[in-house]
């Protein structure tokens, strides 16, 4: 492989490794504006006329001449990528609205079906075969009628060389539009394409590949470009991540050669790391024979168009199986993960509760106690006192919650460099973080996206780590706190099923103790050591 060209690539494209990205996030969400841009291969090509591309799309859907369909699909693909943002949007709306299913035909078939039901009731069991034959015929026609016309485009592209990549780009653009506008027909198009992609990208169709330093430079370039968790800073950084004591696995698909759809980075350690620094920057890796823990520290998707298709779930399970087979001395499989929604949730909670506390103080002498029902005990009395005892040269605020809010919302995170403040904030932040992970939910599942990802895959919350990520991003998103999720091989399926069916979150005793004093009579988790 051409190391010199790769080094040039790194110098040209890489940012300094300041750890400003998430430490372990499920599939990453690239910006919509970037998703709508033509690929680099098409960036310098002239834009096609919108009507020409629309005609080629129509031909790709309706044409029955198999001998020219490849030419038509090529013409559509090249034309689509040559379009500007607005014309892509127009074309996708045409596809969603004009090539949807025929609802008039569906309604007519439903009427026929109901008519046969009436005939069955009147026949009282006579001519049963004839009635069943009518049912089967109408049901077959209904199944056909309920397929939108754009299904033909999707299926033809899937069978076409390079077509799967086109489909993922189409969906990336659809998601970008939906992020700005809630269009029902486009949502239906997205849902249908997502279902199709999920079927075509089943684990049986994917190859698990161990990515090494000896792989082609073109593949390593993809790892460098799409590493969305911890940016690769230089050639030595990349070599270390692919060297002794480290593993990198990717899912490849034959239709998108040389480009992993998703990849995961693994560190082989003696113990579960409590900080991300231990993994990325500290001492050289230990001899692999001494490792007892496989720590997943980064997982990145290369395809925005595959968002919501949980390839990470299958990748983690396959990697666990492979590592366990090749290194039986590895007994622990864990992560070092961020808590990306914690500070956003906490700042909102502190702001609302601080305001309610202020209103309540004003109205204490009156009969108006309307705000009391919405007040929460965010801080313990000793935590409130410690914050109020701080000099106003450090932080201002009428109560402890307002002071904590002001500290955490500071842009430069000065509090993280001052030992007395760290000592005061540690206990309440760890407790509130445990509450956020264990008790704050959306539709019955963990509110935090990374937590939801691992819990639905069958992990448990093992440990919450103080000042585990001191990067600007780590402090901004989770006050530097990170969490270890552990995958216990004997419990993965059980934990995944109970989380899916009831939202039950499995956690260690140490994690549960953070919330027990405030919630003694409402156990929200299954405590497993």
Short mmCIF file of C-alpha atoms in Angstrom, two decimals:
data_model
loop_
_atom_site.label_atom_id
_atom_site.label_comp_id
_atom_site.label_asym_id
_atom_site.label_seq_id
_atom_site.Cartn_x
_atom_site.Cartn_y
_atom_site.Cartn_z
CA UNK A 1 0.00 0.00 0.00
CA UNK A 2 1.16 3.55 -0.74
CA UNK A 3 1.99 4.92 2.72
CA UNK A 4 3.16 8.24 1.31
CA UNK A 5 -0.19 8.95 -0.36
CA UNK A 6 -1.99 8.00 2.84
CA UNK A 7 0.21 10.36 4.86
CA UNK A 8 -0.60 13.17 2.43
CA UNK A 9 -4.28 12.31 2.82
CA UNK A 10 -4.01 12.49 6.59
CA UNK A 11 -2.24 15.85 6.54
CA UNK A 12 -4.83 17.25 4.16
CA UNK A 13 -7.99 15.94 5.77
CA UNK A 14 -7.44 15.23 9.44
CA UNK A 15 -8.14 17.51 12.36
CA UNK A 16 -6.03 17.47 15.55
CA UNK A 17 -7.06 14.75 17.95
CA UNK A 18 -8.73 16.94 20.56
CA UNK A 19 -11.34 14.35 21.42
CA UNK A 20 -14.20 16.65 20.64
CA UNK A 21 -16.36 13.86 19.29
CA UNK A 22 -18.55 11.39 21.12
CA UNK A 23 -16.69 8.55 22.69
CA UNK A 24 -19.08 5.78 21.79
CA UNK A 25 -22.17 6.70 19.90
CA UNK A 26 -24.59 4.65 17.83
CA UNK A 27 -24.66 5.20 14.31
CA UNK A 28 -23.48 9.10 13.78
CA UNK A 29 -25.75 11.65 12.07
CA UNK A 30 -23.98 13.75 9.44
CA UNK A 31 -25.38 17.17 8.65
CA UNK A 32 -28.23 17.37 6.20
CA UNK A 33 -26.53 20.00 4.08
CA UNK A 34 -23.60 17.72 3.39
CA UNK A 35 -25.82 14.77 2.61
CA UNK A 36 -27.50 16.69 -0.19
CA UNK A 37 -24.26 17.50 -1.98
CA UNK A 38 -23.20 15.52 -5.07
CA UNK A 39 -20.40 13.03 -4.54
CA UNK A 40 -16.87 14.09 -5.38
CA UNK A 41 -17.00 12.01 -8.55
CA UNK A 42 -19.88 14.12 -9.81
CA UNK A 43 -18.97 17.50 -8.32
CA UNK A 44 -17.38 18.78 -11.52
CA UNK A 45 -19.94 17.37 -13.95
CA UNK A 46 -22.50 19.72 -15.51
CA UNK A 47 -25.97 19.64 -14.04
CA UNK A 48 -28.53 17.67 -16.01
CA UNK A 49 -31.85 19.15 -16.97
CA UNK A 50 -34.45 18.34 -14.30
CA UNK A 51 -37.00 17.06 -16.83
CA UNK A 52 -34.40 14.77 -18.39
CA UNK A 53 -33.63 13.17 -15.00
CA UNK A 54 -37.35 12.92 -14.25
CA UNK A 55 -37.92 11.13 -17.57
CA UNK A 56 -35.08 8.71 -16.88
CA UNK A 57 -36.56 7.97 -13.44
CA UNK A 58 -39.95 7.27 -15.05
CA UNK A 59 -38.30 4.95 -17.57
CA UNK A 60 -36.42 3.13 -14.81
CA UNK A 61 -39.73 2.48 -13.05
CA UNK A 62 -41.96 1.61 -16.00
CA UNK A 63 -39.66 0.07 -18.64
CA UNK A 64 -39.91 -3.67 -19.23
CA UNK A 65 -37.05 -4.03 -21.72
CA UNK A 66 -34.40 -5.75 -19.64
CA UNK A 67 -31.76 -5.35 -22.34
CA UNK A 68 -31.64 -1.55 -21.89
CA UNK A 69 -32.56 -1.22 -18.20
CA UNK A 70 -28.90 -0.98 -17.12
CA UNK A 71 -28.38 1.99 -19.43
CA UNK A 72 -31.51 3.67 -18.09
CA UNK A 73 -30.47 3.12 -14.44
CA UNK A 74 -27.01 4.51 -15.16
CA UNK A 75 -28.55 7.55 -16.81
CA UNK A 76 -30.86 8.13 -13.83
CA UNK A 77 -28.09 7.70 -11.24
CA UNK A 78 -25.67 10.05 -12.98
CA UNK A 79 -28.44 12.56 -13.61
CA UNK A 80 -29.64 12.48 -10.01
CA UNK A 81 -26.20 13.18 -8.58
CA UNK A 82 -25.72 16.07 -11.01
CA UNK A 83 -28.82 17.87 -9.67
CA UNK A 84 -28.64 20.77 -7.23
CA UNK A 85 -30.23 20.55 -3.79
CA UNK A 86 -33.55 22.07 -4.82
CA UNK A 87 -33.95 19.85 -7.87
CA UNK A 88 -33.15 16.72 -5.88
CA UNK A 89 -35.84 17.76 -3.45
CA UNK A 90 -38.31 18.30 -6.31
CA UNK A 91 -37.50 14.92 -7.82
CA UNK A 92 -37.90 13.05 -4.54
CA UNK A 93 -41.28 14.69 -3.96
CA UNK A 94 -42.36 13.64 -7.46
CA UNK A 95 -41.24 10.09 -6.67
CA UNK A 96 -43.09 10.07 -3.33
CA UNK A 97 -46.37 11.54 -4.63
CA UNK A 98 -46.73 10.45 -8.25
CA UNK A 99 -45.34 6.91 -7.91
CA UNK A 100 -47.14 5.96 -4.72
CA UNK A 101 -49.68 3.12 -4.60
CA UNK A 102 -53.02 3.33 -6.46
CA UNK A 103 -55.50 3.97 -3.66
CA UNK A 104 -58.49 3.88 -5.98
CA UNK A 105 -57.57 0.32 -6.92
CA UNK A 106 -57.01 -0.57 -3.25
CA UNK A 107 -60.48 0.76 -2.30
CA UNK A 108 -62.09 -1.19 -5.14
CA UNK A 109 -60.43 -4.42 -4.05
CA UNK A 110 -61.51 -3.85 -0.44
CA UNK A 111 -65.10 -3.45 -1.65
CA UNK A 112 -64.79 -6.72 -3.56
CA UNK A 113 -63.39 -8.41 -0.46
CA UNK A 114 -66.27 -7.18 1.70
CA UNK A 115 -68.70 -8.35 -0.98
CA UNK A 116 -67.24 -11.85 -0.86
CA UNK A 117 -67.60 -11.79 2.93
CA UNK A 118 -71.29 -11.06 2.48
CA UNK A 119 -71.66 -13.87 -0.02
CA UNK A 120 -69.94 -16.26 2.41
CA UNK A 121 -72.40 -15.38 5.15
CA UNK A 122 -75.36 -15.98 2.82
CA UNK A 123 -74.01 -19.26 1.46
CA UNK A 124 -73.92 -20.70 5.01
CA UNK A 125 -71.00 -22.96 4.23
CA UNK A 126 -72.05 -24.03 0.74
CA UNK A 127 -69.60 -23.66 -2.16
CA UNK A 128 -66.76 -23.14 0.29
CA UNK A 129 -64.03 -23.72 -2.28
CA UNK A 130 -65.45 -21.08 -4.59
CA UNK A 131 -65.60 -18.48 -1.82
CA UNK A 132 -62.06 -19.27 -0.66
CA UNK A 133 -60.85 -19.01 -4.23
CA UNK A 134 -62.33 -15.51 -4.44
CA UNK A 135 -60.63 -14.56 -1.18
CA UNK A 136 -57.25 -15.81 -2.35
CA UNK A 137 -57.56 -13.99 -5.68
CA UNK A 138 -58.51 -10.66 -4.09
CA UNK A 139 -55.85 -11.00 -1.39
CA UNK A 140 -53.21 -11.63 -4.05
CA UNK A 141 -54.39 -8.58 -5.98
CA UNK A 142 -54.41 -6.53 -2.76
CA UNK A 143 -50.85 -7.48 -1.97
CA UNK A 144 -49.85 -6.31 -5.43
CA UNK A 145 -51.91 -3.10 -5.23
CA UNK A 146 -50.43 -2.17 -1.84
CA UNK A 147 -46.95 -2.02 -3.35
CA UNK A 148 -46.10 1.54 -4.41
CA UNK A 149 -44.77 2.03 -7.91
CA UNK A 150 -41.44 3.31 -6.60
CA UNK A 151 -40.75 -0.18 -5.27
CA UNK A 152 -39.79 -1.09 -8.83
CA UNK A 153 -37.10 1.60 -8.88
CA UNK A 154 -35.69 0.45 -5.54
CA UNK A 155 -35.57 -3.21 -6.53
CA UNK A 156 -34.02 -2.52 -9.91
CA UNK A 157 -31.36 -0.30 -8.39
CA UNK A 158 -30.61 -2.95 -5.78
CA UNK A 159 -29.87 -5.45 -8.54
CA UNK A 160 -27.85 -2.92 -10.54
CA UNK A 161 -24.06 -2.56 -10.09
CA UNK A 162 -23.51 0.39 -7.76
CA UNK A 163 -27.25 0.69 -7.18
CA UNK A 164 -27.17 -0.02 -3.44
CA UNK A 165 -24.86 2.95 -2.95
CA UNK A 166 -27.29 5.09 -4.95
CA UNK A 167 -30.17 3.96 -2.73
CA UNK A 168 -28.32 4.87 0.47
CA UNK A 169 -27.58 8.31 -1.02
CA UNK A 170 -31.24 8.73 -1.95
CA UNK A 171 -32.29 7.96 1.60
CA UNK A 172 -29.66 10.32 3.03
CA UNK A 173 -31.21 13.09 0.97
CA UNK A 174 -34.72 12.10 2.04
CA UNK A 175 -33.68 12.28 5.70
CA UNK A 176 -32.12 15.69 5.15
CA UNK A 177 -35.38 17.03 3.71
CA UNK A 178 -37.45 15.47 6.49
CA UNK A 179 -35.21 17.13 9.07
CA UNK A 180 -36.44 20.47 7.73
CA UNK A 181 -39.98 19.63 6.59
CA UNK A 182 -42.49 17.08 7.83
CA UNK A 183 -43.97 15.80 4.54
CA UNK A 184 -46.26 12.78 4.90
CA UNK A 185 -45.63 11.34 1.43
CA UNK A 186 -41.87 11.64 1.90
CA UNK A 187 -42.10 9.97 5.32
CA UNK A 188 -43.89 7.05 3.67
CA UNK A 189 -41.19 6.87 0.98
CA UNK A 190 -38.48 6.88 3.65
CA UNK A 191 -40.21 4.19 5.68
CA UNK A 192 -40.56 1.93 2.65
CA UNK A 193 -36.95 2.40 1.53
CA UNK A 194 -35.67 1.88 5.07
CA UNK A 195 -37.54 -1.43 5.28
CA UNK A 196 -36.11 -2.54 1.94
CA UNK A 197 -32.55 -1.60 2.91
CA UNK A 198 -32.93 -3.42 6.22
CA UNK A 199 -33.89 -6.58 4.32
CA UNK A 200 -31.13 -6.31 1.73
CA UNK A 201 -28.52 -5.60 4.42
CA UNK A 202 -29.34 -8.50 6.70
CA UNK A 203 -26.34 -9.97 8.56
CA UNK A 204 -26.32 -12.93 6.17
CA UNK A 205 -25.51 -10.54 3.31
CA UNK A 206 -22.66 -8.81 5.13
CA UNK A 207 -19.02 -9.85 5.47
CA UNK A 208 -17.25 -9.22 8.77
CA UNK A 209 -13.76 -8.00 7.90
CA UNK A 210 -10.81 -7.48 10.24
CA UNK A 211 -9.30 -4.20 9.08
CA UNK A 212 -5.50 -4.14 9.38
CA UNK A 213 -2.56 -1.95 8.46
CA UNK A 214 -2.02 -4.17 5.39
CA UNK A 215 -5.40 -3.38 3.86
CA UNK A 216 -5.49 -1.20 0.71
CA UNK A 217 -4.96 2.50 1.24
CA UNK A 218 -8.38 3.16 -0.30
CA UNK A 219 -10.08 1.22 2.52
CA UNK A 220 -7.95 2.85 5.23
CA UNK A 221 -8.88 6.20 3.74
CA UNK A 222 -12.53 5.39 4.51
CA UNK A 223 -11.64 4.63 8.14
CA UNK A 224 -9.85 7.96 8.42
CA UNK A 225 -12.65 9.89 6.72
CA UNK A 226 -15.59 8.34 8.54
CA UNK A 227 -14.16 7.96 12.06
CA UNK A 228 -16.88 10.01 13.74
CA UNK A 229 -16.05 9.28 17.36
CA UNK A 230 -12.35 9.97 17.93
CA UNK A 231 -10.78 11.69 14.89
CA UNK A 232 -7.57 10.07 13.69
CA UNK A 233 -4.84 12.68 14.04
CA UNK A 234 -1.94 11.24 12.07
CA UNK A 235 -0.42 8.16 10.49
CA UNK A 236 0.96 6.85 13.79
CA UNK A 237 -2.46 7.21 15.41
CA UNK A 238 -4.04 5.12 12.64
CA UNK A 239 -1.27 2.52 12.85
CA UNK A 240 -1.70 2.21 16.59
CA UNK A 241 -5.44 1.65 16.26
CA UNK A 242 -4.77 -1.20 13.85
CA UNK A 243 -1.79 -2.63 15.70
CA UNK A 244 -1.02 -4.78 18.74
CA UNK A 245 -3.65 -4.68 21.45
CA UNK A 246 -6.21 -3.13 19.12
CA UNK A 247 -8.76 -4.44 16.64
CA UNK A 248 -10.92 -2.79 14.01
CA UNK A 249 -13.79 -4.74 12.44
CA UNK A 250 -16.06 -3.61 9.63
CA UNK A 251 -19.13 -4.88 7.84
CA UNK A 252 -18.62 -5.02 4.06
CA UNK A 253 -21.21 -5.63 1.35
CA UNK A 254 -20.37 -7.00 -2.07
CA UNK A 255 -22.38 -4.23 -3.76
CA UNK A 256 -20.23 -1.50 -2.12
CA UNK A 257 -16.72 -2.99 -2.40
CA UNK A 258 -13.84 -1.59 -0.40
CA UNK A 259 -16.05 0.54 1.85
CA UNK A 260 -17.22 -0.67 5.28
CA UNK A 261 -20.84 0.21 5.99
CA UNK A 262 -20.02 0.40 9.69
CA UNK A 263 -16.87 -0.29 11.70
CA UNK A 264 -16.03 -0.76 15.36
CA UNK A 265 -12.75 -0.20 17.18
CA UNK A 266 -11.72 -2.43 20.08
CA UNK A 267 -9.01 -2.12 22.74
CA UNK A 268 -7.66 -5.22 24.48
CA UNK A 269 -7.07 -4.34 28.14
CA UNK A 270 -6.48 -5.91 31.54
CA UNK A 271 -9.49 -4.13 33.06
CA UNK A 272 -12.45 -2.07 31.94
CA UNK A 273 -11.16 1.45 31.31
CA UNK A 274 -12.60 4.26 33.42
CA UNK A 275 -11.48 7.09 31.13
CA UNK A 276 -11.12 7.48 27.39
CA UNK A 277 -7.56 8.72 27.92
CA UNK A 278 -6.56 5.22 29.03
CA UNK A 279 -7.57 3.92 25.63
CA UNK A 280 -6.32 6.65 23.31
CA UNK A 281 -3.29 8.34 24.77
CA UNK A 282 -1.89 6.63 27.84
CA UNK A 283 0.68 3.82 28.13
CA UNK A 284 1.54 1.51 25.21
CA UNK A 285 -0.81 -1.47 24.82
CA UNK A 286 -0.26 -4.51 27.01
CA UNK A 287 0.71 -7.90 25.51
CA UNK A 288 -2.45 -9.40 24.08
CA UNK A 289 -2.02 -12.60 26.05
CA UNK A 290 -2.46 -10.59 29.27
CA UNK A 291 -5.73 -8.98 28.20
CA UNK A 292 -8.98 -10.04 29.85
CA UNK A 293 -11.25 -7.26 28.53
CA UNK A 294 -12.33 -6.29 25.01
CA UNK A 295 -13.40 -2.66 25.22
CA UNK A 296 -15.48 -1.15 22.42
CA UNK A 297 -14.52 2.51 22.27
CA UNK A 298 -15.74 3.69 18.87
CA UNK A 299 -18.39 2.68 16.37
CA UNK A 300 -18.98 4.68 13.21
CA UNK A 301 -21.34 4.41 10.26
CA UNK A 302 -20.12 5.43 6.84
CA UNK A 303 -23.59 5.74 5.33
CA UNK A 304 -26.00 8.46 6.46
CA UNK A 305 -28.68 6.69 4.43
CA UNK A 306 -28.58 3.68 6.74
CA UNK A 307 -29.64 5.67 9.82
CA UNK A 308 -32.13 3.71 11.91
CA UNK A 309 -31.01 0.36 10.51
CA UNK A 310 -29.28 -1.23 13.50
CA UNK A 311 -26.25 -2.78 11.88
CA UNK A 312 -24.33 -1.96 15.07
CA UNK A 313 -26.33 -4.53 17.01
CA UNK A 314 -25.31 -7.35 14.69
CA UNK A 315 -21.74 -6.08 14.41
CA UNK A 316 -21.20 -6.05 18.18
CA UNK A 317 -22.57 -9.59 18.56
CA UNK A 318 -20.46 -10.90 15.69
CA UNK A 319 -17.32 -9.27 17.09
CA UNK A 320 -17.96 -10.69 20.56
CA UNK A 321 -18.34 -14.18 19.06
CA UNK A 322 -15.19 -13.83 16.97
CA UNK A 323 -13.01 -12.40 19.76
CA UNK A 324 -14.22 -15.05 22.20
CA UNK A 325 -13.36 -17.77 19.68
CA UNK A 326 -9.89 -16.45 18.85
CA UNK A 327 -8.97 -15.22 22.35
CA UNK A 328 -10.70 -17.41 24.95
CA UNK A 329 -8.82 -15.60 27.73
CA UNK A 330 -10.99 -12.53 27.06
CA UNK A 331 -13.84 -12.77 29.58
CA UNK A 332 -15.25 -9.22 29.69
CA UNK A 333 -16.87 -7.27 26.85
CA UNK A 334 -17.60 -3.65 27.67
CA UNK A 335 -17.70 -0.10 26.34
CA UNK A 336 -16.48 3.31 27.39
CA UNK A 337 -19.38 5.48 26.26
CA UNK A 338 -20.53 9.09 26.38
CA UNK A 339 -23.86 10.31 27.72
CA UNK A 340 -24.62 12.84 24.97
CA UNK A 341 -27.99 14.04 26.25
CA UNK A 342 -27.18 14.40 29.93
CA UNK A 343 -26.18 18.05 30.21
CA UNK A 344 -28.92 19.22 27.85
CA UNK A 345 -31.49 17.42 30.02
CA UNK A 346 -29.92 18.65 33.27
CA UNK A 347 -29.66 22.30 32.21
CA UNK A 348 -33.33 22.27 31.20
CA UNK A 349 -34.28 20.69 34.52
CA UNK A 350 -32.17 23.11 36.55
CA UNK A 351 -33.56 26.14 34.70
CA UNK A 352 -37.19 25.15 35.23
CA UNK A 353 -36.75 24.09 38.85
CA UNK A 354 -34.70 27.16 39.73
CA UNK A 355 -37.47 29.34 38.35
CA UNK A 356 -40.12 27.41 40.27
CA UNK A 357 -38.07 27.73 43.47
CA UNK A 358 -37.86 31.49 42.96
CA UNK A 359 -41.62 31.75 42.34
CA UNK A 360 -42.35 29.57 45.34
CA UNK A 361 -40.17 31.76 47.60
CA UNK A 362 -42.08 34.84 46.48
CA UNK A 363 -45.47 33.23 47.07
CA UNK A 364 -44.69 31.50 50.37
CA UNK A 365 -46.59 34.11 52.36
CA UNK A 366 -49.63 33.89 50.09
CA UNK A 367 -52.17 31.17 49.51
CA UNK A 368 -50.96 30.63 45.95
CA UNK A 369 -48.99 27.37 45.91
CA UNK A 370 -49.77 26.40 42.30
CA UNK A 371 -46.12 25.85 41.42
CA UNK A 372 -45.37 23.52 44.34
CA UNK A 373 -46.83 20.47 42.65
CA UNK A 374 -44.23 20.74 39.87
CA UNK A 375 -41.19 21.22 42.09
CA UNK A 376 -38.57 18.49 42.32
CA UNK A 377 -35.81 17.87 44.81
CA UNK A 378 -32.94 18.24 42.35
CA UNK A 379 -30.32 18.83 45.07
CA UNK A 380 -29.89 17.28 48.48
CA UNK A 381 -29.75 19.76 51.42
CA UNK A 382 -26.00 19.31 51.89
CA UNK A 383 -25.43 19.81 48.14
CA UNK A 384 -27.52 22.99 48.19
CA UNK A 385 -25.53 24.29 51.16
CA UNK A 386 -22.16 23.54 49.57
CA UNK A 387 -23.10 25.47 46.44
CA UNK A 388 -24.52 28.42 48.39
CA UNK A 389 -21.37 28.57 50.54
CA UNK A 390 -19.29 29.29 47.44
CA UNK A 391 -18.06 32.83 47.06
CA UNK A 392 -19.83 34.87 44.41
CA UNK A 393 -16.49 35.40 42.72
CA UNK A 394 -16.83 31.79 41.54
CA UNK A 395 -20.52 31.75 40.69
CA UNK A 396 -23.66 33.82 41.29
CA UNK A 397 -27.18 32.58 41.86
CA UNK A 398 -30.14 32.90 44.22
CA UNK A 399 -30.21 29.17 45.01
CA UNK A 400 -28.10 26.06 44.56
CA UNK A 401 -29.83 25.00 41.34
CA UNK A 402 -29.24 28.38 39.71
CA UNK A 403 -25.59 28.28 40.76
CA UNK A 404 -25.13 24.79 39.33
CA UNK A 405 -26.86 25.92 36.14
CA UNK A 406 -24.50 28.87 35.77
CA UNK A 407 -21.44 26.72 36.36
CA UNK A 408 -22.38 24.01 33.89
CA UNK A 409 -23.54 26.46 31.23
CA UNK A 410 -20.25 28.38 31.24
CA UNK A 411 -18.66 28.26 27.80
CA UNK A 412 -15.08 27.61 28.90
CA UNK A 413 -15.97 25.05 31.60
CA UNK A 414 -13.74 26.81 34.14
CA UNK A 415 -15.26 24.70 36.91
CA UNK A 416 -13.52 21.58 35.53
CA UNK A 417 -10.09 23.06 36.33
CA UNK A 418 -10.80 24.08 39.94
CA UNK A 419 -10.50 21.27 42.50
CA UNK A 420 -12.91 22.70 45.12
CA UNK A 421 -15.66 23.04 42.50
CA UNK A 422 -15.03 19.52 41.23
CA UNK A 423 -15.36 18.22 44.78
CA UNK A 424 -18.68 20.02 45.29
CA UNK A 425 -20.16 18.99 41.93
CA UNK A 426 -19.05 15.37 41.83
CA UNK A 427 -21.70 13.84 44.12
CA UNK A 428 -24.78 15.63 42.72
CA UNK A 429 -23.68 15.20 39.11
CA UNK A 430 -23.04 11.48 39.46
CA UNK A 431 -26.38 11.01 41.21
CA UNK A 432 -28.28 13.04 38.63
CA UNK A 433 -26.49 11.23 35.82
CA UNK A 434 -27.58 7.88 37.26
CA UNK A 435 -31.14 9.19 37.45
CA UNK A 436 -30.93 10.33 33.82
CA UNK A 437 -29.69 6.93 32.64
CA UNK A 438 -31.98 4.77 34.76
CA UNK A 439 -35.21 6.72 35.07
CA UNK A 440 -35.58 9.32 32.33
CA UNK A 441 -37.40 7.70 29.43
CA UNK A 442 -39.07 8.42 26.12
CA UNK A 443 -41.83 6.08 24.97
CA UNK A 444 -40.81 3.62 27.65
CA UNK A 445 -37.15 3.46 26.60
CA UNK A 446 -34.00 5.24 27.82
CA UNK A 447 -34.01 8.92 26.90
CA UNK A 448 -30.29 8.92 26.13
CA UNK A 449 -29.64 7.72 22.58
CA UNK A 450 -26.40 5.89 23.35
CA UNK A 451 -27.93 4.21 26.39
CA UNK A 452 -30.90 3.10 24.32
CA UNK A 453 -28.57 1.69 21.67
CA UNK A 454 -26.64 -0.52 24.09
CA UNK A 455 -29.59 -1.51 26.26
CA UNK A 456 -31.61 -2.69 23.27
CA UNK A 457 -28.58 -4.75 22.24
CA UNK A 458 -28.58 -6.56 25.60
CA UNK A 459 -26.00 -4.63 27.63
CA UNK A 460 -26.25 -3.52 31.25
CA UNK A 461 -25.06 -0.31 32.90
CA UNK A 462 -22.00 -1.29 34.92
CA UNK A 463 -20.29 1.91 36.10
CA UNK A 464 -20.49 5.69 35.85
CA UNK A 465 -17.07 7.35 35.58
CA UNK A 466 -16.23 10.83 36.88
CA UNK A 467 -14.08 13.11 34.68
CA UNK A 468 -13.61 10.34 32.14
CA UNK A 469 -13.57 12.67 29.14
CA UNK A 470 -12.07 16.10 29.77
CA UNK A 471 -12.32 17.20 26.15
CA UNK A 472 -14.42 20.23 25.30
CA UNK A 473 -17.08 18.00 23.79
CA UNK A 474 -17.07 15.65 26.76
CA UNK A 475 -17.52 18.51 29.22
CA UNK A 476 -20.18 20.13 27.05
CA UNK A 477 -22.29 17.00 26.61
CA UNK A 478 -21.92 15.15 29.89
CA UNK A 479 -19.76 17.22 32.28
CA UNK A 480 -16.92 14.83 31.50
CA UNK A 481 -18.86 11.80 32.79
CA UNK A 482 -18.75 8.55 30.81
CA UNK A 483 -20.37 5.19 31.39
CA UNK A 484 -19.31 1.57 31.01
CA UNK A 485 -21.86 -0.76 29.48
CA UNK A 486 -21.08 -4.46 29.86
CA UNK A 487 -22.26 -7.29 27.62
CA UNK A 488 -22.58 -10.44 29.71
CA UNK A 489 -22.71 -13.30 27.23
CA UNK A 490 -25.10 -15.39 29.30
CA UNK A 491 -27.57 -12.51 29.69
CA UNK A 492 -27.51 -10.62 26.38
CA UNK A 493 -30.70 -12.10 24.93
CA UNK A 494 -32.58 -11.96 28.24
CA UNK A 495 -31.65 -8.32 28.87
CA UNK A 496 -32.46 -7.28 25.30
CA UNK A 497 -35.86 -8.96 25.47
CA UNK A 498 -36.86 -7.49 28.83
CA UNK A 499 -35.78 -4.01 27.70
CA UNK A 500 -37.72 -4.37 24.47
CA UNK A 501 -40.90 -5.67 26.08
CA UNK A 502 -41.06 -3.66 29.32
CA UNK A 503 -38.30 -1.04 29.14
CA UNK A 504 -36.50 -2.69 32.05
CA UNK A 505 -32.97 -1.34 32.48
CA UNK A 506 -30.38 -3.67 33.98
CA UNK A 507 -27.69 -2.05 36.09
CA UNK A 508 -25.09 -2.92 38.69
CA UNK A 509 -25.69 -2.38 42.41
CA UNK A 510 -23.15 0.47 42.42
CA UNK A 511 -25.07 2.38 39.77
CA UNK A 512 -28.45 1.73 41.40
CA UNK A 513 -27.22 3.05 44.77
CA UNK A 514 -26.99 6.55 43.31
CA UNK A 515 -30.78 6.75 42.99
CA UNK A 516 -32.00 4.47 45.80
CA UNK A 517 -32.17 7.14 48.56
CA UNK A 518 -34.62 9.17 46.47
CA UNK A 519 -36.51 6.22 45.07
CA UNK A 520 -36.60 3.48 47.70
CA UNK A 521 -40.11 2.33 46.93
CA UNK A 522 -39.98 2.54 43.13
CA UNK A 523 -37.26 0.22 41.81
CA UNK A 524 -36.73 1.13 38.17
CA UNK A 525 -34.00 -1.34 37.39
CA UNK A 526 -32.89 -4.90 37.78
CA UNK A 527 -29.81 -4.80 39.97
CA UNK A 528 -27.13 -7.21 38.87
CA UNK A 529 -23.59 -7.09 40.14
#
